[in-house]
């Protein structure tokens, strides 16, 4: 299955809404438009809308309700930060967000524990050979993370 190209933040938000509808999850979206509004443009002058190259940066924060608790921050630089039950996945390419969410809601994401090095990891496989792994910092697993445990 080929990964869909999401050229804009708006296209990514639309794709997330479609996945939420597919899995019966509610969506809340907050959008920031303009260089002085987006989180990575802290050096922008007040009331500055365009970047120096003339582009209009657009960022969105999407919260998906239910279990697991998921939020997605889409950045203008074609990447995203996805948080699943408090576990943050940084620098996920925007084009990978739909596959990531389908894996989480479709039951493919797993929690794996290791004796050495010690720790619990949240592993999210995507179609193809792409897999994301992040260390779970909180030793108390949420019910969803505990239910997803594979040894």
CSV table of C-alpha atoms in Angstrom, one decimal:
chain,number,residue,atom,x,y,z
A,1,UNK,CA,0.0,0.0,0.0
A,2,UNK,CA,1.5,3.3,-1.1
A,3,UNK,CA,1.7,6.1,1.4
A,4,UNK,CA,-0.6,9.1,0.5
A,5,UNK,CA,1.2,12.4,-0.1
A,6,UNK,CA,-0.1,15.1,2.3
A,7,UNK,CA,1.2,18.4,0.9
A,8,UNK,CA,-0.4,20.7,3.4
A,9,UNK,CA,-1.4,20.8,7.0
A,10,UNK,CA,-5.0,21.1,5.9
A,11,UNK,CA,-4.7,17.8,3.9
A,12,UNK,CA,-3.3,16.1,7.0
A,13,UNK,CA,-6.1,17.3,9.2
A,14,UNK,CA,-8.6,16.1,6.6
A,15,UNK,CA,-7.0,12.7,6.6
A,16,UNK,CA,-7.0,12.5,10.4
A,17,UNK,CA,-10.7,13.4,10.4
A,18,UNK,CA,-11.4,10.5,8.0
A,19,UNK,CA,-9.5,8.0,10.1
A,20,UNK,CA,-11.3,9.3,13.2
A,21,UNK,CA,-14.7,8.7,11.5
A,22,UNK,CA,-13.5,5.3,10.4
A,23,UNK,CA,-12.7,4.3,14.0
A,24,UNK,CA,-15.6,6.2,15.6
A,25,UNK,CA,-13.4,8.7,17.4
A,26,UNK,CA,-14.2,12.3,18.1
A,27,UNK,CA,-11.8,15.0,16.9
A,28,UNK,CA,-11.0,18.5,18.2
A,29,UNK,CA,-8.8,20.7,16.0
A,30,UNK,CA,-7.0,24.0,16.9
A,31,UNK,CA,-5.2,25.7,14.0
A,32,UNK,CA,-2.6,28.5,14.1
A,33,UNK,CA,-1.8,30.3,10.9
A,34,UNK,CA,0.9,32.9,10.5
A,35,UNK,CA,4.6,33.2,11.4
A,36,UNK,CA,3.8,34.9,14.7
A,37,UNK,CA,1.3,32.2,15.7
A,38,UNK,CA,3.1,28.9,15.0
A,39,UNK,CA,5.2,27.3,17.8
A,40,UNK,CA,8.5,27.0,15.9
A,41,UNK,CA,8.5,30.7,14.8
A,42,UNK,CA,9.2,32.2,18.2
A,43,UNK,CA,11.7,34.7,16.6
A,44,UNK,CA,9.0,36.1,14.3
A,45,UNK,CA,8.1,39.8,14.8
A,46,UNK,CA,4.6,40.4,16.3
A,47,UNK,CA,1.9,40.6,13.6
A,48,UNK,CA,4.2,39.0,11.1
A,49,UNK,CA,2.1,36.6,9.0
A,50,UNK,CA,4.5,35.4,6.3
A,51,UNK,CA,7.8,33.7,6.6
A,52,UNK,CA,10.8,35.5,5.0
A,53,UNK,CA,10.4,33.3,1.9
A,54,UNK,CA,6.8,34.5,1.5
A,55,UNK,CA,5.1,31.3,2.6
A,56,UNK,CA,2.2,31.3,5.1
A,57,UNK,CA,3.0,28.8,7.9
A,58,UNK,CA,0.0,26.7,9.1
A,59,UNK,CA,0.1,24.5,12.2
A,60,UNK,CA,-2.6,22.3,13.8
A,61,UNK,CA,-3.1,20.6,17.1
A,62,UNK,CA,-5.5,17.6,16.8
A,63,UNK,CA,-6.9,15.7,19.8
A,64,UNK,CA,-8.7,12.4,19.3
A,65,UNK,CA,-10.9,11.3,22.2
A,66,UNK,CA,-11.3,7.8,23.6
A,67,UNK,CA,-8.8,5.0,24.3
A,68,UNK,CA,-6.0,5.4,23.6
A,69,UNK,CA,-5.6,9.2,24.2
A,70,UNK,CA,-4.0,10.5,21.1
A,71,UNK,CA,-2.9,14.0,20.1
A,72,UNK,CA,-1.1,15.1,16.9
A,73,UNK,CA,0.7,18.4,16.4
A,74,UNK,CA,1.2,19.1,12.7
A,75,UNK,CA,4.1,21.5,12.0
A,76,UNK,CA,4.5,23.6,8.8
A,77,UNK,CA,7.9,21.8,8.1
A,78,UNK,CA,6.1,18.6,7.0
A,79,UNK,CA,6.5,16.7,10.3
A,80,UNK,CA,4.4,16.0,13.3
A,81,UNK,CA,4.6,15.1,17.0
A,82,UNK,CA,2.2,12.3,17.9
A,83,UNK,CA,1.4,11.6,21.6
A,84,UNK,CA,-0.2,8.2,22.5
A,85,UNK,CA,-1.1,7.8,26.1
A,86,UNK,CA,1.6,10.2,27.2
A,87,UNK,CA,4.3,8.7,25.0
A,88,UNK,CA,5.7,11.3,22.5
A,89,UNK,CA,6.8,10.4,19.0
A,90,UNK,CA,8.8,13.4,17.6
A,91,UNK,CA,9.6,14.1,14.0
A,92,UNK,CA,7.1,11.8,12.4
A,93,UNK,CA,6.8,12.7,8.7
A,94,UNK,CA,3.4,14.3,8.0
A,95,UNK,CA,2.8,11.7,5.2
A,96,UNK,CA,3.2,8.9,7.9
A,97,UNK,CA,0.6,10.3,10.3
A,98,UNK,CA,-2.4,8.4,8.7
A,99,UNK,CA,-0.6,5.1,8.8
A,100,UNK,CA,0.5,5.7,12.3
A,101,UNK,CA,-3.0,6.4,13.5
A,102,UNK,CA,-4.4,3.4,11.6
A,103,UNK,CA,-1.8,1.1,13.4
A,104,UNK,CA,-2.7,2.6,16.8
A,105,UNK,CA,-6.5,2.3,16.4
A,106,UNK,CA,-6.3,-0.9,14.4
A,107,UNK,CA,-4.5,-2.8,17.3
A,108,UNK,CA,-1.1,-3.1,15.7
A,109,UNK,CA,0.7,-0.9,18.2
A,110,UNK,CA,2.3,-2.9,21.0
A,111,UNK,CA,4.1,-2.4,24.3
A,112,UNK,CA,7.3,-4.4,24.7
A,113,UNK,CA,9.3,-4.7,27.9
A,114,UNK,CA,13.0,-5.5,28.0
A,115,UNK,CA,15.2,-6.7,30.9
A,116,UNK,CA,18.3,-5.2,29.4
A,117,UNK,CA,18.4,-2.4,28.8
A,118,UNK,CA,15.5,-2.1,31.2
A,119,UNK,CA,12.3,-0.4,30.1
A,120,UNK,CA,9.0,-0.5,28.3
A,121,UNK,CA,8.7,0.6,24.7
A,122,UNK,CA,5.7,1.6,22.6
A,123,UNK,CA,6.2,0.1,19.1
A,124,UNK,CA,4.0,1.3,16.2
A,125,UNK,CA,4.6,-0.5,12.9
A,126,UNK,CA,3.5,1.1,9.7
A,127,UNK,CA,2.8,-0.4,6.3
A,128,UNK,CA,6.1,-1.3,4.6
A,129,UNK,CA,9.2,-1.4,6.7
A,130,UNK,CA,8.6,1.7,8.8
A,131,UNK,CA,8.4,1.3,12.6
A,132,UNK,CA,8.4,3.8,15.4
A,133,UNK,CA,9.6,3.0,18.9
A,134,UNK,CA,9.6,5.3,21.9
A,135,UNK,CA,10.5,4.6,25.5
A,136,UNK,CA,7.6,4.8,28.0
A,137,UNK,CA,8.9,7.0,30.8
A,138,UNK,CA,6.0,6.5,33.2
A,139,UNK,CA,6.5,3.2,35.1
A,140,UNK,CA,2.7,3.0,35.7
A,141,UNK,CA,1.2,1.9,32.4
A,142,UNK,CA,-2.2,3.2,31.5
A,143,UNK,CA,-4.8,0.5,30.9
A,144,UNK,CA,-4.5,0.8,27.1
A,145,UNK,CA,-0.7,0.4,27.3
A,146,UNK,CA,-0.9,-2.5,29.7
A,147,UNK,CA,-3.5,-4.2,27.4
A,148,UNK,CA,-1.1,-3.8,24.4
A,149,UNK,CA,1.8,-5.5,26.1
A,150,UNK,CA,3.7,-8.2,24.1
A,151,UNK,CA,6.7,-10.1,25.6
